[in-house]
């Protein structure tokens, strides 16, 4: 009798290919987006190419790049974060995509606008104002920036569409739209930062209008089968306990317009993937997202490690955590893919070890890895 070990079960479950729009991803392992600030002038260089290609060669099926600023002057706050506009920047990204494909992987850029997280005077465009739905960076504070006009809204929608079209043109396999963690799109979702009284503010459906318009514009700018992934979260960097939805019905009100606008897959960001999202069910946020939308969903949150990823940025390490629970949920089709962050940061060979039954070789997370990112 053949006995299936936990390791071989991991390889079996995670090695299955999956279709996202017109893209076939060779397995269920995703590299989560992680800001690195290693691109002076917003240009990804040789080290960025190596960083992603190394992980693709080791078996990561889909790479989601670090957040990249769209072509709007208020989109970012660092000249070392890569940009997804400009001739030199896009030429750099084309080489990244080429190297990842040569290594056997697939790759999408994460398109990003930070909104009110920006402060006046910050790079890369110091004269650009901080903008958001209501000029608020957090709930219960006074405005510190500019409430977006209709022209501002239109400009940002256009910037996302232009970036997505560029991604397809230079050889990427899809795009991910960053609608999570308290950045611009999430600032519209969240009642705490969206106090508008026009079509972009009000109930949950109205607060999703801005993001849905971005999705629709991106959908129109790319080929019909070019995948659009949408990342969202309940928690915000401004408030870890913040929630967009207290019930599945409230979550449905937010997600349904996005799915209808053209999202092919969702990336449901949580801090610990194993925690249930709503009372009365063991489903996590990704599970509820799949149940509500019927779309493929990526789960994420401390995969392979026993410790909150946010503590990693405070210098704390984390021990290895088994993935049996994750495999159970994948096998039950609660969600479809799993994004791995710190574990892949710690060990570029993480996917290869999991897929080749070498789980015993996985190492605890050392926060010093944040300093190398090789």
Coordinates of C-alpha atoms in Angstrom, one line a residue:
X1 CA 0.0 0.0 0.0
X2 CA 1.3 3.4 -0.9
X3 CA 1.3 5.9 2.0
X4 CA 0.9 9.6 1.0
X5 CA 3.2 11.7 3.2
X6 CA 2.3 15.3 4.1
X7 CA 5.1 16.6 1.9
X8 CA 4.0 14.6 -1.2
X9 CA 0.4 15.8 -0.5
X10 CA 1.7 19.4 -0.6
X11 CA 3.4 18.8 -3.9
X12 CA 0.3 17.1 -5.3
X13 CA -2.2 19.9 -4.3
X14 CA 0.0 22.9 -5.0
X15 CA 1.3 21.6 -8.4
X16 CA -2.0 21.8 -10.2
X17 CA -2.3 24.4 -13.0
X18 CA -5.0 27.0 -12.9
X19 CA -6.5 29.4 -15.5
X20 CA -6.9 33.1 -14.7
X21 CA -8.6 34.7 -17.7
X22 CA -6.6 33.6 -20.7
X23 CA -3.5 32.8 -18.6
X24 CA -2.6 29.3 -17.4
X25 CA -0.5 29.5 -14.2
X26 CA 1.6 26.3 -13.8
X27 CA 0.9 25.9 -10.1
X28 CA -1.0 27.4 -7.1
X29 CA 2.0 29.3 -5.6
X30 CA 2.0 33.1 -5.9
X31 CA 4.8 35.4 -4.8
X32 CA 3.1 38.2 -2.8
X33 CA 3.9 41.8 -3.7
X34 CA 6.5 43.3 -1.3
X35 CA 7.8 46.8 -1.5
X36 CA 11.6 46.9 -1.8
X37 CA 12.7 50.4 -2.7
X38 CA 15.6 49.0 -4.8
X39 CA 14.8 50.9 -8.0
X40 CA 16.5 54.3 -8.1
X41 CA 14.6 56.7 -10.3
X42 CA 11.8 54.3 -10.4
X43 CA 13.7 52.1 -12.9
X44 CA 14.0 48.3 -12.1
X45 CA 17.5 47.2 -12.9
X46 CA 19.5 44.0 -13.1
X47 CA 19.2 43.2 -9.4
X48 CA 15.4 43.4 -9.7
X49 CA 15.4 41.1 -12.8
X50 CA 17.5 38.5 -10.8
X51 CA 15.3 38.8 -7.7
X52 CA 12.2 37.8 -9.5
X53 CA 13.7 35.3 -12.0
X54 CA 15.4 33.4 -9.2
X55 CA 12.0 32.8 -7.5
X56 CA 10.4 31.9 -10.8
X57 CA 13.1 29.4 -11.6
X58 CA 12.6 27.8 -8.1
X59 CA 8.9 27.0 -8.9
X60 CA 6.8 30.1 -8.1
X61 CA 3.9 29.8 -10.5
X62 CA 2.8 33.5 -10.5
X63 CA 4.8 36.5 -9.4
X64 CA 3.0 39.6 -8.4
X65 CA 5.6 42.4 -8.4
X66 CA 6.1 44.9 -5.7
X67 CA 3.8 47.9 -6.0
X68 CA 4.6 50.1 -9.0
X69 CA 3.3 53.7 -9.2
X70 CA 0.9 54.5 -12.1
X71 CA 1.5 57.6 -14.1
X72 CA -0.1 60.2 -11.8
X73 CA 2.2 62.7 -10.0
X74 CA 0.5 62.1 -6.6
X75 CA 0.7 58.3 -6.9
X76 CA 3.8 57.7 -4.7
X77 CA 6.2 59.0 -2.1
X78 CA 9.6 57.5 -3.0
X79 CA 12.0 57.8 -5.9
X80 CA 13.3 54.3 -5.2
X81 CA 10.0 52.5 -5.7
X82 CA 9.6 51.4 -9.3
X83 CA 7.2 53.2 -11.6
X84 CA 5.1 51.7 -14.3
X85 CA 5.3 54.6 -16.7
X86 CA 8.1 56.3 -18.6
X87 CA 10.3 54.9 -21.3
X88 CA 13.3 53.9 -19.2
X89 CA 11.1 52.4 -16.4
X90 CA 9.0 50.3 -18.9
X91 CA 12.1 49.1 -20.7
X92 CA 13.4 47.8 -17.3
X93 CA 10.1 46.1 -16.6
X94 CA 10.1 44.4 -20.0
X95 CA 13.4 42.8 -19.2
X96 CA 12.0 41.6 -15.8
X97 CA 9.1 39.9 -17.6
X98 CA 11.4 38.4 -20.2
X99 CA 13.7 36.9 -17.5
X100 CA 10.8 35.5 -15.5
X101 CA 9.3 33.9 -18.6
X102 CA 12.7 32.4 -19.4
X103 CA 12.8 30.9 -15.9
X104 CA 9.4 29.2 -16.5
X105 CA 7.2 31.6 -14.4
X106 CA 4.4 34.0 -15.1
X107 CA 4.3 37.6 -13.8
X108 CA 1.9 40.5 -13.3
X109 CA 2.8 44.1 -12.1
X110 CA 0.9 45.4 -9.1
X111 CA -0.4 48.8 -10.2
X112 CA -0.5 51.3 -7.2
X113 CA -1.6 54.7 -6.1
X114 CA -1.0 55.5 -2.4
X115 CA -3.5 58.4 -2.2
X116 CA -3.5 60.1 1.2
X117 CA -0.6 58.0 2.6
X118 CA 1.5 60.5 0.6
X119 CA 2.7 63.7 2.4
X120 CA 3.2 67.0 0.6
X121 CA 6.8 67.5 -0.6
X122 CA 7.7 63.8 -1.0
X123 CA 9.4 62.3 -4.0
X124 CA 9.2 61.5 -6.8
X125 CA 7.2 64.6 -7.6
X126 CA 7.6 67.0 -4.7
X127 CA 5.1 69.5 -5.9
X128 CA 2.3 67.1 -6.3
X129 CA -0.5 67.3 -3.6
X130 CA -1.6 64.4 -1.4
X131 CA -5.0 63.4 -2.8
X132 CA -7.8 61.1 -1.7
X133 CA -11.6 60.8 -1.7
X134 CA -11.9 63.4 1.1
X135 CA -8.4 64.5 1.9
X136 CA -8.3 62.2 4.9
X137 CA -5.6 59.7 5.7
X138 CA -7.5 58.1 8.6
X139 CA -10.9 58.1 10.3
X140 CA -11.5 60.7 12.9
X141 CA -8.8 63.1 11.8
X142 CA -8.8 66.4 10.0
X143 CA -8.1 66.6 6.3
X144 CA -4.4 66.9 5.4
X145 CA -4.7 66.7 1.7
X146 CA -6.9 67.5 -1.3
X147 CA -10.3 65.9 -1.9
X148 CA -10.2 64.7 -5.5
X149 CA -12.2 66.6 -8.1
X150 CA -13.9 64.8 -11.0
X151 CA -10.9 65.7 -13.2
X152 CA -8.6 64.1 -10.6
X153 CA -10.7 61.0 -10.6
X154 CA -10.7 60.8 -14.4
X155 CA -6.9 61.3 -14.5
X156 CA -6.3 58.5 -12.0
X157 CA -8.6 56.1 -13.8
X158 CA -6.8 56.9 -17.0
X159 CA -3.4 56.4 -15.4
X160 CA -4.4 52.8 -14.3
X161 CA -5.7 52.0 -17.8
X162 CA -2.5 53.3 -19.5
X163 CA -0.3 51.3 -17.1
X164 CA -2.3 48.1 -17.8
X165 CA -2.1 48.6 -21.6
X166 CA 1.6 49.1 -21.2
X167 CA 1.9 45.9 -19.2
X168 CA 0.3 43.9 -22.0
X169 CA 2.4 45.7 -24.6
X170 CA 5.7 44.9 -23.0
X171 CA 5.0 41.2 -22.3
X172 CA 3.4 40.9 -18.9
X173 CA 0.8 38.2 -18.3
X174 CA -1.8 40.3 -16.6
X175 CA -2.1 43.1 -13.9
X176 CA -3.0 43.3 -10.3
X177 CA -4.8 46.4 -9.1
X178 CA -3.8 47.4 -5.5
X179 CA -7.1 48.1 -3.7
X180 CA -5.9 47.2 -0.2
X181 CA -4.2 48.3 3.0
X182 CA -5.4 51.9 3.2
X183 CA -4.1 53.2 -0.1
X184 CA -6.1 55.2 -2.6
X185 CA -8.6 52.7 -3.9
X186 CA -9.1 51.4 -0.3
X187 CA -9.6 55.0 0.9
X188 CA -12.6 55.2 -1.3
X189 CA -14.0 51.8 -0.1
X190 CA -13.6 52.8 3.6
X191 CA -16.3 54.9 5.2
X192 CA -13.7 56.3 7.6
X193 CA -11.8 58.1 4.8
X194 CA -14.6 58.6 2.2
X195 CA -17.0 61.3 3.3
X196 CA -18.0 62.3 -0.2
X197 CA -21.6 63.1 -1.1
X198 CA -21.4 62.6 -4.8
X199 CA -21.6 59.4 -6.8
X200 CA -18.3 58.2 -5.2
X201 CA -19.5 58.3 -1.6
X202 CA -22.3 57.0 0.5
X203 CA -23.2 53.4 0.9
X204 CA -20.8 50.5 0.2
X205 CA -21.9 50.2 -3.5
X206 CA -21.3 53.9 -4.1
X207 CA -17.9 53.7 -2.3
X208 CA -16.9 50.9 -4.7
X209 CA -17.7 53.1 -7.8
X210 CA -14.2 54.6 -8.2
X211 CA -12.5 51.2 -8.1
X212 CA -15.1 49.7 -10.5
X213 CA -14.5 52.5 -12.9
X214 CA -10.8 51.7 -12.8
X215 CA -11.4 48.0 -13.4
X216 CA -13.7 48.9 -16.3
X217 CA -11.2 51.2 -17.9
X218 CA -8.4 48.6 -17.5
X219 CA -10.7 46.0 -19.0
X220 CA -11.3 48.2 -22.0
X221 CA -7.6 49.0 -22.4
X222 CA -6.4 45.4 -22.6
X223 CA -7.3 42.2 -24.5
X224 CA -10.5 40.4 -23.3
X225 CA -8.5 37.5 -22.0
X226 CA -5.8 39.5 -20.3
X227 CA -6.2 38.8 -16.6
X228 CA -7.1 41.5 -14.1
X229 CA -6.5 40.6 -10.4
X230 CA -7.9 42.8 -7.7
X231 CA -6.3 42.9 -4.3
X232 CA -8.3 44.2 -1.3
X233 CA -8.3 43.9 2.5
X234 CA -10.4 44.7 5.5
X235 CA -7.4 45.9 7.6
X236 CA -5.6 49.2 6.9
X237 CA -2.1 50.2 7.7
X238 CA -3.7 53.2 9.5
X239 CA -6.0 50.9 11.5
X240 CA -5.4 47.1 11.7
X241 CA -8.9 46.6 13.1
X242 CA -10.7 48.5 10.4
X243 CA -13.3 46.6 8.4
X244 CA -15.0 47.3 5.1
X245 CA -17.7 44.8 5.8
X246 CA -19.1 43.4 9.0
X247 CA -21.3 40.8 7.2
X248 CA -21.1 38.7 4.0
X249 CA -23.9 40.9 2.6
X250 CA -21.9 44.0 3.1
X251 CA -18.9 42.3 1.4
X252 CA -21.1 41.3 -1.5
X253 CA -22.1 44.9 -2.0
X254 CA -18.5 45.8 -2.5
X255 CA -17.3 42.9 -4.6
X256 CA -20.2 42.5 -7.0
X257 CA -19.5 45.7 -8.9
X258 CA -15.8 44.9 -9.2
X259 CA -16.6 41.4 -10.6
X260 CA -19.1 42.9 -13.0
X261 CA -16.6 45.5 -14.2
X262 CA -14.1 42.8 -15.3
X263 CA -12.1 41.4 -12.4
X264 CA -10.9 37.9 -13.3
X265 CA -9.5 37.0 -9.9
X266 CA -9.4 38.4 -6.4
X267 CA -6.5 38.6 -4.0
X268 CA -7.9 38.7 -0.5
X269 CA -5.3 40.1 1.9
X270 CA -5.4 39.1 5.5
X271 CA -2.7 39.1 8.2
X272 CA -3.4 35.5 9.2
X273 CA -5.0 33.3 6.5
X274 CA -6.3 30.7 9.0
X275 CA -8.7 33.1 10.8
X276 CA -12.4 33.1 10.0
X277 CA -13.8 36.3 8.6
X278 CA -17.3 36.3 9.9
X279 CA -19.1 34.7 12.8
X280 CA -20.8 31.4 12.1
X281 CA -18.4 30.2 9.4
X282 CA -14.8 28.9 9.2
X283 CA -14.4 30.6 5.8
X284 CA -11.6 33.1 5.7
X285 CA -11.8 36.3 3.6
X286 CA -10.6 34.5 0.5
X287 CA -13.2 31.8 1.0
X288 CA -16.0 34.3 1.3
X289 CA -14.8 36.2 -1.7
X290 CA -15.0 33.0 -3.8
X291 CA -18.4 32.1 -2.4
X292 CA -19.7 35.6 -3.2
X293 CA -18.2 36.2 -6.7
X294 CA -17.5 32.7 -8.1
X295 CA -14.1 34.0 -9.3
X296 CA -10.7 32.4 -8.6
X297 CA -9.2 33.8 -5.4
X298 CA -5.7 34.0 -3.9
X299 CA -5.4 33.8 -0.1
X300 CA -2.5 35.3 1.8
X301 CA -1.4 36.0 5.3
X302 CA 1.6 34.5 7.3
X303 CA 1.7 31.4 5.0
X304 CA 4.3 29.0 6.2
X305 CA 5.2 31.1 9.3
X306 CA 3.8 31.4 12.7
X307 CA 3.7 35.2 13.2
X308 CA 2.1 38.3 11.8
X309 CA 4.0 39.7 8.8
X310 CA 3.8 43.3 10.2
X311 CA 6.0 42.3 13.0
X312 CA 8.7 41.4 10.5
X313 CA 9.0 45.1 9.7
X314 CA 9.6 45.7 13.4
X315 CA 12.6 43.4 13.4
X316 CA 10.8 40.3 14.7
X317 CA 11.4 36.8 13.3
X318 CA 8.9 34.0 13.0
X319 CA 9.1 30.2 13.3
X320 CA 8.0 27.8 10.6
X321 CA 4.3 26.9 10.6
X322 CA 3.0 23.8 9.0
X323 CA 0.7 24.1 6.0
X324 CA -1.6 21.2 6.6
X325 CA -4.5 23.5 7.3
X326 CA -3.7 25.5 4.1
X327 CA -3.7 22.3 2.0
X328 CA -7.0 21.1 3.5
X329 CA -8.6 24.4 2.4
X330 CA -7.1 24.3 -1.0
X331 CA -8.2 20.7 -1.5
X332 CA -11.7 21.7 -0.4
X333 CA -11.6 24.6 -2.9
X334 CA -12.3 27.2 -0.3
X335 CA -9.8 29.3 -2.4
X336 CA -7.6 28.6 -5.4
X337 CA -4.1 29.9 -4.9
X338 CA -1.8 30.9 -2.1
X339 CA 0.4 34.0 -2.0
X340 CA 3.6 33.7 0.0
X341 CA 5.5 36.7 1.2
X342 CA 8.1 36.6 4.0
X343 CA 8.8 32.9 3.5
X344 CA 9.8 33.6 -0.1
X345 CA 11.8 36.6 1.0
X346 CA 13.6 34.4 3.5
X347 CA 14.2 31.6 1.1
X348 CA 14.1 32.0 -2.7
X349 CA 13.9 28.2 -2.9
X350 CA 10.7 27.9 -0.8
X351 CA 8.5 26.8 -3.6
X352 CA 11.0 24.3 -4.9
X353 CA 11.3 22.8 -1.4
X354 CA 7.6 22.5 -1.0
X355 CA 7.0 21.1 -4.4
X356 CA 9.8 18.6 -4.2
X357 CA 8.9 17.2 -0.7
X358 CA 11.7 19.0 1.1
X359 CA 9.5 20.6 3.8
X360 CA 12.1 19.7 6.5
X361 CA 14.5 22.1 4.9
X362 CA 12.3 25.2 5.4
X363 CA 13.9 27.7 7.8
X364 CA 12.4 30.1 10.3
X365 CA 12.0 33.7 9.2
X366 CA 14.9 36.0 10.1
X367 CA 13.9 39.7 10.0
X368 CA 17.4 40.5 8.8
X369 CA 16.3 39.1 5.5
X370 CA 14.5 42.4 4.9
X371 CA 17.9 44.0 4.6
X372 CA 19.1 41.8 1.8
X373 CA 16.1 40.9 -0.4
X374 CA 18.3 39.0 -2.8

